[in-house]
Short mmCIF file of C-alpha atoms and ligand atoms in Angstrom, two decimals:
data_model
loop_
_atom_site.label_atom_id
_atom_site.label_comp_id
_atom_site.label_asym_id
_atom_site.label_seq_id
_atom_site.Cartn_x
_atom_site.Cartn_y
_atom_site.Cartn_z
CA MET A 1 -36.67 56.60 203.08
CA ASP A 2 -34.15 55.51 200.04
CA THR A 3 -31.75 52.75 201.53
CA GLU A 4 -30.17 51.97 198.38
CA LYS A 5 -28.45 55.21 197.64
CA THR A 6 -24.84 55.81 198.68
CA LEU A 7 -23.77 58.95 200.34
CA THR A 8 -21.55 59.85 197.70
CA ALA A 9 -24.48 59.42 195.12
CA PHE A 10 -26.78 61.47 197.24
CA LEU A 11 -24.01 64.36 197.23
CA GLU A 12 -23.40 64.21 193.52
CA GLU A 13 -27.56 64.40 193.40
CA HIS A 14 -27.70 67.52 195.34
CA ARG A 15 -24.95 69.52 193.84
CA LYS A 16 -26.69 68.92 190.53
CA GLU A 17 -29.72 70.18 191.65
CA ASN A 18 -28.15 74.00 192.00
CA PRO A 19 -29.34 74.32 195.63
CA VAL A 20 -29.45 77.47 197.53
CA SER A 21 -27.95 76.95 200.86
CA PHE A 22 -29.15 78.78 203.90
CA HIS A 23 -27.79 76.17 206.04
CA MET A 24 -23.88 75.62 207.28
CA PRO A 25 -21.39 75.80 205.94
CA GLY A 26 -20.95 79.62 205.53
CA HIS A 27 -19.07 79.46 202.23
CA LYS A 28 -22.00 77.75 200.37
CA GLY A 29 -20.02 76.00 197.77
CA ARG A 30 -17.41 75.80 195.15
CA ARG A 31 -18.32 79.07 193.56
CA PHE A 32 -17.06 81.54 196.23
CA TYR A 33 -13.87 79.99 196.23
CA GLU A 34 -13.42 80.51 192.68
CA LYS A 35 -14.17 83.88 193.06
CA TYR A 36 -12.27 84.82 195.77
CA ALA A 37 -9.43 82.55 195.83
CA PRO A 38 -9.07 81.22 192.38
CA LYS A 39 -5.63 79.99 192.48
CA ALA A 40 -6.58 78.13 195.76
CA ALA A 41 -9.35 76.83 194.11
CA ALA A 42 -7.17 74.26 192.21
CA LEU A 43 -7.09 72.84 195.91
CA PHE A 44 -10.12 70.82 195.04
CA ASN A 45 -8.89 69.17 192.22
CA ARG A 46 -5.95 68.18 194.21
CA LEU A 47 -7.37 67.09 197.12
CA PRO A 48 -6.04 63.54 197.30
CA ASP A 49 -2.73 65.03 196.80
CA TYR A 50 -2.91 67.47 199.56
CA ASP A 51 -4.31 64.90 202.13
CA ILE A 52 -1.05 64.22 203.81
CA THR A 53 0.37 63.52 207.43
CA GLU A 54 2.94 65.25 209.47
CA ILE A 55 5.72 64.95 206.93
CA PRO A 56 9.08 67.00 207.36
CA GLY A 57 8.26 70.48 207.04
CA ALA A 58 4.25 69.96 207.59
CA ASP A 59 4.57 71.34 211.10
CA ASN A 60 2.45 69.48 213.94
CA LEU A 61 -0.76 70.66 215.31
CA PHE A 62 -0.02 69.83 218.72
CA GLN A 63 3.48 71.82 218.59
CA PRO A 64 3.05 74.10 216.07
CA GLU A 65 5.99 75.76 214.82
CA THR A 66 6.31 76.53 211.35
CA VAL A 67 3.36 76.43 208.43
CA ILE A 68 0.58 75.58 211.16
CA ARG A 69 2.10 78.45 213.32
CA ARG A 70 1.61 80.54 210.87
CA VAL A 71 -2.21 79.92 210.20
CA MET A 72 -2.48 80.56 213.85
CA ASP A 73 -0.71 83.60 213.79
CA ARG A 74 -3.09 84.85 210.87
CA TYR A 75 -6.14 84.34 213.08
CA ARG A 76 -4.29 85.97 215.97
CA SER A 77 -4.13 89.02 214.11
CA LEU A 78 -7.36 89.05 212.32
CA TYR A 79 -9.27 88.50 215.57
CA GLU A 80 -6.98 90.43 218.06
CA SER A 81 -6.54 87.49 220.27
CA ARG A 82 -3.70 86.72 222.67
CA GLU A 83 -3.58 83.33 221.22
CA THR A 84 -5.55 81.37 218.60
CA TYR A 85 -5.86 77.55 218.22
CA LEU A 86 -7.02 75.69 215.22
CA LEU A 87 -9.59 73.15 215.90
CA ILE A 88 -10.36 70.25 213.48
CA ASN A 89 -12.82 68.29 215.67
CA GLY A 90 -15.27 71.52 215.43
CA SER A 91 -16.23 74.11 218.06
CA SER A 92 -17.04 70.91 220.23
CA ALA A 93 -13.55 70.23 220.99
CA GLY A 94 -12.51 73.83 221.86
CA LEU A 95 -15.33 74.04 224.05
CA MET A 96 -14.72 70.85 225.94
CA ALA A 97 -10.93 71.94 226.01
CA ALA A 98 -11.84 75.21 227.46
CA ILE A 99 -14.32 73.63 230.19
CA MET A 100 -11.37 71.27 231.30
CA THR A 101 -9.03 74.01 231.31
CA ALA A 102 -11.24 76.36 233.42
CA VAL A 103 -12.70 74.05 236.07
CA PRO A 104 -10.83 71.19 237.78
CA PRO A 105 -12.26 67.97 238.06
CA GLY A 106 -14.85 67.67 240.80
CA GLY A 107 -15.28 71.40 240.52
CA LYS A 108 -18.51 73.34 239.33
CA LEU A 109 -19.28 75.32 235.96
CA ILE A 110 -22.09 77.77 235.73
CA MET A 111 -23.67 77.43 232.34
CA ALA A 112 -26.65 78.42 230.63
CA ARG A 113 -29.14 75.27 230.22
CA ASN A 114 -29.53 76.05 226.23
CA CYS A 115 -25.94 75.37 225.67
CA HIS A 116 -24.96 72.83 222.99
CA LYS A 117 -24.53 69.19 223.54
CA SER A 118 -20.91 69.72 223.74
CA VAL A 119 -20.85 71.73 226.82
CA PHE A 120 -22.98 69.11 228.79
CA ASN A 121 -20.21 66.41 227.43
CA GLY A 122 -17.17 68.45 228.31
CA ALA A 123 -18.74 68.95 232.07
CA ARG A 124 -19.28 64.92 232.22
CA LEU A 125 -15.76 64.05 230.68
CA GLY A 126 -14.22 66.60 233.15
CA ASN A 127 -16.36 65.21 236.37
CA ILE A 128 -17.80 68.69 236.37
CA THR A 129 -21.01 69.60 237.99
CA PRO A 130 -22.96 71.95 236.10
CA VAL A 131 -24.93 74.38 237.64
CA TYR A 132 -27.77 76.02 235.38
CA ALA A 133 -28.69 79.76 234.71
CA TRP A 134 -31.69 79.99 232.78
CA PRO A 135 -32.18 81.64 229.62
CA GLU A 136 -35.26 84.25 229.01
CA ILE A 137 -37.94 82.78 226.86
CA ILE A 138 -39.06 84.54 223.89
CA GLU A 139 -42.86 83.95 224.39
CA GLU A 140 -44.11 84.38 220.92
CA TYR A 141 -42.29 81.72 219.65
CA GLY A 142 -41.26 79.75 222.87
CA ILE A 143 -37.86 79.72 222.03
CA CYS A 144 -34.77 80.66 224.32
CA GLY A 145 -33.64 84.11 224.35
CA GLU A 146 -30.74 85.91 225.88
CA VAL A 147 -29.11 84.96 229.14
CA THR A 148 -29.05 87.90 231.36
CA ALA A 149 -26.34 89.24 233.70
CA GLU A 150 -28.52 89.15 236.42
CA GLU A 151 -29.44 85.55 235.83
CA ILE A 152 -25.55 84.79 236.00
CA GLU A 153 -25.53 86.67 239.18
CA ARG A 154 -28.07 84.42 240.62
CA ALA A 155 -26.53 81.30 239.60
CA ILE A 156 -23.26 82.55 241.06
CA SER A 157 -25.04 83.27 244.40
CA GLU A 158 -26.09 79.63 244.30
CA ALA A 159 -22.22 78.27 243.66
CA PRO A 160 -20.09 80.98 244.49
CA GLU A 161 -17.20 78.18 244.53
CA ALA A 162 -17.51 77.68 240.77
CA SER A 163 -14.57 78.15 238.77
CA ALA A 164 -16.03 79.29 235.19
CA VAL A 165 -19.27 80.72 233.35
CA LEU A 166 -20.10 79.54 229.96
CA VAL A 167 -22.87 81.01 227.72
CA THR A 168 -23.64 80.56 224.09
CA SER A 169 -24.00 83.99 222.05
CA PRO A 170 -25.41 84.06 219.51
CA ASN A 171 -27.70 81.14 220.22
CA TYR A 172 -28.95 79.38 217.22
CA TYR A 173 -31.56 81.94 216.40
CA GLY A 174 -29.00 84.71 216.44
CA VAL A 175 -30.01 85.83 219.85
CA CYS A 176 -26.87 87.49 221.63
CA SER A 177 -26.45 88.17 225.35
CA ASP A 178 -24.59 90.84 226.99
CA ILE A 179 -21.24 89.53 227.25
CA GLU A 180 -19.73 92.69 228.67
CA ALA A 181 -22.04 92.38 231.84
CA ILE A 182 -21.68 88.65 232.21
CA GLY A 183 -18.01 89.13 232.00
CA GLN A 184 -18.09 91.68 234.72
CA ALA A 185 -20.22 89.52 236.91
CA ALA A 186 -17.81 86.38 236.57
CA HIS A 187 -14.64 88.40 236.89
CA ARG A 188 -15.96 90.00 239.95
CA HIS A 189 -16.00 86.51 241.43
CA GLY A 190 -12.54 85.42 239.99
CA MET A 191 -14.68 83.33 237.50
CA MET A 192 -13.43 82.80 233.76
CA LEU A 193 -15.96 83.77 231.18
CA ILE A 194 -16.17 81.31 228.08
CA VAL A 195 -18.21 82.02 225.22
CA ASP A 196 -19.57 79.41 222.88
CA GLN A 197 -19.61 82.01 219.54
CA ALA A 198 -20.02 78.89 217.56
CA HIS A 199 -22.71 80.69 215.45
CA GLY A 200 -20.93 84.20 215.44
CA ALA A 201 -17.42 83.53 213.79
CA HIS A 202 -18.26 86.53 211.65
CA LEU A 203 -19.47 88.89 214.16
CA PRO A 204 -15.77 90.54 215.41
CA PHE A 205 -15.89 91.60 211.48
CA MET A 206 -19.48 92.22 211.10
CA ASN A 207 -20.82 93.54 214.03
CA GLU A 208 -18.16 94.26 217.07
CA ARG A 209 -20.71 95.34 219.51
CA LEU A 210 -22.08 91.74 219.62
CA ALA A 211 -18.59 90.04 219.51
CA ALA A 212 -17.62 88.11 222.63
CA GLU A 213 -13.97 88.73 221.81
CA LYS A 214 -14.84 92.56 222.07
CA GLY A 215 -16.87 92.31 225.28
CA GLY A 216 -14.36 90.65 227.76
CA ALA A 217 -14.76 87.24 227.39
CA ASP A 218 -11.50 85.08 228.19
CA ILE A 219 -11.92 82.18 225.99
CA VAL A 220 -14.29 82.35 222.84
CA ILE A 221 -14.78 79.47 220.37
CA ASP A 222 -15.72 80.24 216.84
CA SER A 223 -17.11 77.72 214.37
CA THR A 224 -15.57 79.19 211.37
CA HIS A 225 -17.08 76.72 209.24
CA LYS A 226 -20.70 77.78 210.24
CA THR A 227 -20.63 81.32 208.85
CA LEU A 228 -17.38 81.89 207.18
CA ALA A 229 -15.43 79.83 204.46
CA SER A 230 -13.46 76.99 206.27
CA PHE A 231 -14.57 73.50 205.73
CA THR A 232 -17.29 71.73 207.90
CA GLN A 233 -15.47 70.35 211.24
CA THR A 234 -12.92 73.49 211.29
CA ALA A 235 -13.17 75.98 213.92
CA ILE A 236 -10.60 78.20 215.96
CA ALA A 237 -10.40 79.09 219.85
CA ASN A 238 -9.39 82.36 220.47
CA ILE A 239 -7.95 82.95 224.04
CA CYS A 240 -8.60 86.47 224.92
CA SER A 241 -7.16 87.26 228.53
CA ASP A 242 -4.34 86.37 230.70
CA MET A 243 -6.78 84.27 233.17
CA VAL A 244 -6.39 81.21 230.68
CA ASP A 245 -3.16 79.00 231.08
CA LEU A 246 -2.12 78.35 227.40
CA ASP A 247 -0.37 75.10 228.36
CA VAL A 248 -3.16 73.70 229.94
CA PHE A 249 -5.72 74.60 227.25
CA GLN A 250 -3.31 72.82 224.62
CA ASP A 251 -2.95 69.93 226.89
CA ARG A 252 -6.66 69.45 226.93
CA LEU A 253 -7.03 69.99 223.51
CA GLN A 254 -4.44 67.21 222.37
CA MET A 255 -6.38 64.87 224.51
CA LEU A 256 -9.86 65.64 222.78
CA GLU A 257 -8.47 65.70 218.89
CA SER A 258 -7.91 63.32 216.45
CA THR A 259 -3.81 62.55 216.45
CA SER A 260 -4.31 62.78 212.87
CA PRO A 261 -5.51 66.05 211.77
CA SER A 262 -6.51 66.51 208.14
CA TYR A 263 -4.21 68.87 206.20
CA LEU A 264 -7.22 69.40 203.79
CA LEU A 265 -9.21 70.73 207.08
CA MET A 266 -6.52 72.74 208.10
CA ALA A 267 -5.58 74.21 204.37
CA SER A 268 -9.27 75.25 204.45
CA LEU A 269 -8.56 77.28 207.62
CA ASP A 270 -5.78 78.95 205.99
CA LEU A 271 -7.76 79.61 202.92
CA ASN A 272 -10.38 81.02 205.02
CA ALA A 273 -8.01 83.24 206.88
CA GLN A 274 -6.29 84.65 203.61
CA ILE A 275 -9.89 85.33 201.77
CA LEU A 276 -10.53 87.38 205.41
CA GLU A 277 -7.35 89.30 204.80
CA ASP A 278 -7.68 90.29 201.01
CA TYR A 279 -11.29 90.44 200.80
CA GLY A 280 -12.96 90.84 204.24
CA GLU A 281 -14.12 93.96 204.20
CA GLU A 282 -15.48 94.07 200.94
CA LEU A 283 -17.42 90.73 201.55
CA MET A 284 -18.70 91.80 204.90
CA LYS A 285 -20.06 95.14 203.30
CA ALA A 286 -21.55 93.18 200.39
CA TRP A 287 -22.96 90.62 203.09
CA ARG A 288 -24.52 93.65 205.09
CA GLU A 289 -25.89 95.02 201.93
CA ASN A 290 -27.62 91.76 200.95
CA LEU A 291 -29.22 91.54 204.42
CA MET A 292 -30.64 95.06 204.13
CA TYR A 293 -32.02 94.46 200.89
CA PHE A 294 -33.57 91.43 202.12
CA TYR A 295 -34.90 93.14 205.35
CA ARG A 296 -36.36 95.72 202.94
CA ARG A 297 -38.05 93.43 200.55
CA TYR A 298 -39.38 90.52 202.61
CA LYS A 299 -42.03 93.32 203.55
CA GLU A 300 -43.54 93.30 200.37
CA ILE A 301 -44.53 89.56 200.89
CA PRO A 302 -48.20 89.04 202.16
CA GLY A 303 -47.93 87.04 205.66
CA LEU A 304 -44.24 86.83 206.41
CA SER A 305 -42.54 88.23 209.12
CA LEU A 306 -39.17 88.03 211.10
CA MET A 307 -38.49 87.33 214.32
CA THR A 308 -36.87 90.30 215.85
CA HIS A 309 -34.73 90.81 219.20
CA PRO A 310 -33.04 93.95 220.49
CA ALA A 311 -29.69 91.94 220.41
CA LEU A 312 -30.16 89.99 217.30
CA ASP A 313 -27.44 88.75 214.81
CA PRO A 314 -28.97 89.88 211.47
CA THR A 315 -27.26 87.27 209.68
CA LYS A 316 -29.80 84.88 210.85
CA LEU A 317 -33.30 85.27 209.15
CA ASN A 318 -35.94 83.72 211.38
CA LEU A 319 -38.72 83.26 208.76
CA ASP A 320 -42.57 83.16 210.23
CA MET A 321 -45.27 82.55 207.72
CA SER A 322 -47.80 81.28 210.42
CA SER A 323 -50.18 83.81 209.25
CA ARG A 324 -50.48 82.08 205.98
CA GLY A 325 -50.93 78.56 207.87
CA TYR A 326 -47.39 77.39 207.62
CA SER A 327 -45.53 75.95 210.54
CA GLY A 328 -41.62 76.31 210.46
CA ALA A 329 -41.53 72.90 209.02
CA ASP A 330 -44.50 73.39 206.48
CA LEU A 331 -42.38 76.65 205.07
CA GLU A 332 -39.10 74.52 205.33
CA GLU A 333 -40.91 71.82 203.10
CA GLU A 334 -42.15 74.28 200.58
CA LEU A 335 -38.73 76.06 200.37
CA GLU A 336 -37.03 72.81 199.74
CA LYS A 337 -39.58 71.89 196.97
CA ARG A 338 -37.98 75.08 195.13
CA GLY A 339 -34.16 73.89 195.87
CA ILE A 340 -33.65 76.48 199.03
CA TYR A 341 -32.29 74.54 202.10
CA MET A 342 -33.01 76.15 205.92
CA GLU A 343 -30.84 75.29 208.47
CA LEU A 344 -33.53 74.43 211.23
CA THR A 345 -36.90 74.99 211.99
CA THR A 346 -38.61 75.25 215.37
CA GLY A 347 -42.40 76.02 216.06
CA ASN A 348 -43.07 78.56 213.48
CA ILE A 349 -39.59 79.46 212.48
CA ALA A 350 -37.82 78.32 209.67
CA MET A 351 -34.39 79.75 209.91
CA ALA A 352 -32.41 80.60 207.13
CA MET A 353 -28.40 80.84 208.06
CA THR A 354 -26.83 83.20 205.89
CA GLY A 355 -23.09 83.12 205.13
CA ILE A 356 -20.33 84.56 203.81
CA GLY A 357 -20.50 82.65 200.56
CA ASN A 358 -24.33 83.71 199.74
CA ASP A 359 -24.54 86.38 196.93
CA ARG A 360 -27.50 88.29 195.71
CA SER A 361 -29.00 85.85 193.47
CA ASP A 362 -29.46 83.77 196.88
CA TYR A 363 -31.70 85.88 198.73
CA ASP A 364 -33.38 86.74 195.36
CA ARG A 365 -34.22 82.92 194.90
CA LEU A 366 -35.27 83.00 198.71
CA LEU A 367 -37.44 86.06 198.23
CA GLU A 368 -39.24 84.56 195.03
CA ALA A 369 -39.73 81.32 196.59
CA LEU A 370 -41.51 83.14 199.56
CA ALA A 371 -43.60 85.37 197.64
CA GLU A 372 -44.64 82.30 195.57
CA ILE A 373 -45.25 80.07 198.79
CA SER A 374 -47.25 83.01 200.35
CA GLU A 375 -49.50 83.24 196.96
CA ASN A 376 -50.21 79.89 197.00
CA ALA A 377 -51.15 79.15 200.67
CA PRO A 378 -54.03 77.08 200.38
CA ALA A 379 -57.51 79.05 201.38
CA ALA A 380 -57.79 76.58 204.47
CA LYS A 381 -54.39 77.34 205.70
CA ALA A 382 -54.58 80.81 205.03
CA SER A 383 -57.47 81.32 207.41
CA PHE A 384 -55.75 79.13 210.41
CA ARG A 385 -52.69 80.69 212.20
CA CYS A 386 -50.92 77.80 213.67
CA GLU A 387 -51.09 79.09 217.27
CA ASN A 388 -54.58 80.28 218.73
CA GLU A 389 -56.21 80.05 222.00
CA GLU A 390 -57.90 76.76 221.35
CA THR A 391 -54.59 75.18 219.34
CA PRO A 392 -51.74 75.98 221.64
CA GLY A 393 -49.70 74.19 219.05
CA ILE A 394 -46.00 73.80 218.69
CA CYS A 395 -44.77 77.04 219.79
CA GLU A 396 -46.51 76.76 223.31
CA ALA A 397 -44.93 73.20 223.48
CA GLU A 398 -41.32 74.65 222.77
CA ARG A 399 -42.07 77.21 225.41
CA GLN A 400 -43.47 74.71 228.08
CA VAL A 401 -40.20 72.40 227.41
CA ASN A 402 -37.90 75.62 227.70
CA SER A 403 -39.52 76.80 231.01
CA HIS A 404 -39.22 73.50 232.57
CA LYS A 405 -36.84 73.27 235.19
CA PRO A 406 -36.36 69.74 235.88
CA GLU A 407 -35.17 68.11 239.32
CA THR A 408 -31.64 66.55 239.14
CA VAL A 409 -30.67 63.23 241.23
CA ARG A 410 -27.78 60.90 240.92
CA VAL A 411 -27.01 59.60 237.63
CA PRO A 412 -28.18 55.99 237.37
CA ALA A 413 -25.49 53.33 237.57
CA LYS A 414 -27.71 50.84 235.63
CA ALA A 415 -30.25 51.40 233.03
CA GLU A 416 -33.04 50.05 230.94
CA SER A 417 -35.09 50.84 227.62
CA VAL A 418 -38.75 51.73 228.38
CA HIS A 419 -41.43 53.39 226.23
CA TYR A 420 -41.55 57.16 226.78
CA THR A 421 -45.16 56.88 227.89
CA GLU A 422 -43.90 54.87 230.74
CA ALA A 423 -40.82 57.13 231.56
CA GLU A 424 -42.35 60.13 233.30
CA GLY A 425 -41.18 60.17 236.82
CA ARG A 426 -38.34 58.08 236.34
CA VAL A 427 -34.62 59.29 236.44
CA SER A 428 -32.97 59.65 232.87
CA ALA A 429 -29.92 57.59 232.39
CA GLY A 430 -29.09 59.39 228.90
CA LEU A 431 -29.02 62.55 227.21
CA ILE A 432 -32.27 63.23 224.92
CA ILE A 433 -31.40 66.01 222.34
CA PRO A 434 -33.04 67.19 219.31
CA TYR A 435 -30.54 67.90 216.30
CA PRO A 436 -30.32 70.47 215.23
CA PRO A 437 -30.16 72.81 217.51
CA GLY A 438 -28.37 70.13 219.95
CA ARG A 439 -29.53 71.58 223.20
CA PRO A 440 -30.68 68.54 225.35
CA LEU A 441 -33.91 68.61 226.54
CA ILE A 442 -33.36 66.02 229.30
CA CYS A 443 -29.75 65.31 231.05
CA PRO A 444 -28.44 62.07 232.69
CA GLY A 445 -29.95 61.93 236.30
CA GLU A 446 -32.80 64.30 235.48
CA VAL A 447 -36.54 63.22 236.66
CA MET A 448 -38.28 63.06 233.26
CA ASP A 449 -41.32 65.22 232.64
CA GLY A 450 -44.26 63.95 230.51
CA LYS A 451 -44.59 67.08 228.55
CA VAL A 452 -40.97 67.04 227.40
CA LEU A 453 -41.08 63.44 226.57
CA ARG A 454 -44.19 64.01 224.47
CA TYR A 455 -42.49 67.07 222.60
CA ALA A 456 -39.43 64.72 221.86
CA PHE A 457 -41.66 62.20 220.32
CA VAL A 458 -43.45 64.51 218.11
CA LEU A 459 -40.33 65.70 216.81
CA ARG A 460 -39.28 62.22 216.21
CA GLN A 461 -42.64 61.58 214.34
CA ARG A 462 -42.09 64.31 212.15
CA GLY A 463 -38.71 62.78 211.07
CA GLU A 464 -36.66 64.92 212.93
CA LYS A 465 -33.40 63.63 214.67
CA VAL A 466 -33.70 63.20 218.43
CA ILE A 467 -30.79 61.63 219.89
CA GLY A 468 -31.62 59.22 222.80
CA MET A 469 -35.02 58.44 221.92
CA THR A 470 -35.58 55.64 219.22
CA ALA A 471 -37.88 56.14 216.36
CA ASP A 472 -40.76 54.11 218.13
CA GLY A 473 -39.98 56.33 221.01
CA PHE A 474 -37.72 54.23 223.73
CA VAL A 475 -35.69 56.25 226.12
CA ARG A 476 -32.87 54.88 228.73
CA VAL A 477 -33.80 55.47 232.13
CA GLY A 478 -32.49 54.08 235.58
CA VAL A 479 -33.20 50.80 237.26
C1 LIG B 501 -24.45 76.40 219.61
C2 LIG B 501 -23.45 75.42 219.37
N1 LIG B 501 -22.27 75.32 219.94
C3 LIG B 501 -21.43 74.33 219.52
C4 LIG B 501 -21.97 73.65 218.68
C5 LIG B 501 -20.58 72.57 217.93
O1 LIG B 501 -19.83 73.07 216.90
P1 LIG B 501 -19.18 72.31 215.84
O2 LIG B 501 -20.46 71.65 215.12
O3 LIG B 501 -18.23 72.95 215.24
O4 LIG B 501 -18.21 70.93 216.70
C6 LIG B 501 -23.00 73.82 217.76
C7 LIG B 501 -23.07 73.09 216.44
O5 LIG B 501 -24.31 73.18 215.99
C8 LIG B 501 -23.86 74.72 218.20
O6 LIG B 501 -24.93 75.01 217.67
#
């Protein structure tokens, strides 16, 4: 670990490498703006000058009437929403505001257990009790799949007094749930449906069938920074039905967001809307064609497969080269050596998150690198698949963790730190969250499971971030 390098030095070195980005944000760098918004690209030379505050004429994010209002209107018309709010504290703030709008303090929220940590935090902040719906497991990879409407119905029957349902669709790997059926189930019981579409801001333009805005959700939160062209930390909240009280939503939002919203971030939202208006169709067509090209060409690479699912957002490429002996993390490492950066690895998957800014050359570089990695698989590796009966390995560990349904008791008032090997059976005082993907493995008040703790420590040892567990394996438990 380099402890000397400054943050700016790191950014500059990374830039100079001419990296290929298959991670967030969706714009993938300067070249995209230079092509699609050449005049506005001057913004980059003027960043310090554009970094202002609420001077006369600059409007106010929390009482938008002029220039900020116009950005909101652009999104309202692009997404055909009833109202759209700009978010400068990411989808995280939008999800928390949505939860605190839909569910009163002391109320209940039906939520998928694979939600992002911001959903758990929203429930905590609003003094709301989560009632979990359990996603299906994709057995081959051990990861979470869709959340079915039947499972939502089951959770509703467990807590018919709940006020809202919240699911993530698409999930991190691109697996979408049937929003229409889930919405019908929620609405039949007078509950609002909130969809965390952080990973699918492009869907209304790319694949309407999978878009929550078109499927009857009441509030949809889209991270425009993840796959489209606004800057990191920006997102939008689309209000799609009359069930939502706009004043309440706006009030919850102003509680959660900075009182000094960055004009640079808001300008990037404006720019993203402009690019979608001017070039949206052309860009979506090119994106689709590039994906089709990749989906055709990857088959020529020995040992490479892609995870498939009937409701998969095809912009997420879940690469699997385990038949050549590479785990997802191994594959990511090999790609990084070639200047290509993935968004996430889990078990045998290395996930390339494509975005509006990836052009054909990025896909070509990825294909070339994958071909080379496949060809160079060491003989010992090539004969070993990461998963087999004798070596259950990482996918099985992931499956066990995702299938585990913990017992929940009261959140402890007092806590101490203990080594994870001594924490089994104790009550967790904090969240334990591998990041990415940001889905909590253990929540406060849950009885800790040995397998889950071990898995968290394995990730930590591999150098991954696991919030709530120190590098030497200490966690917080109740006393
Ligand atoms: C599923 C999901 N929801 C919400 C978020 C939060 O989004 P943001 O980073 O824009 O706050 C993330 C972040 O990665 C996520 O993966």
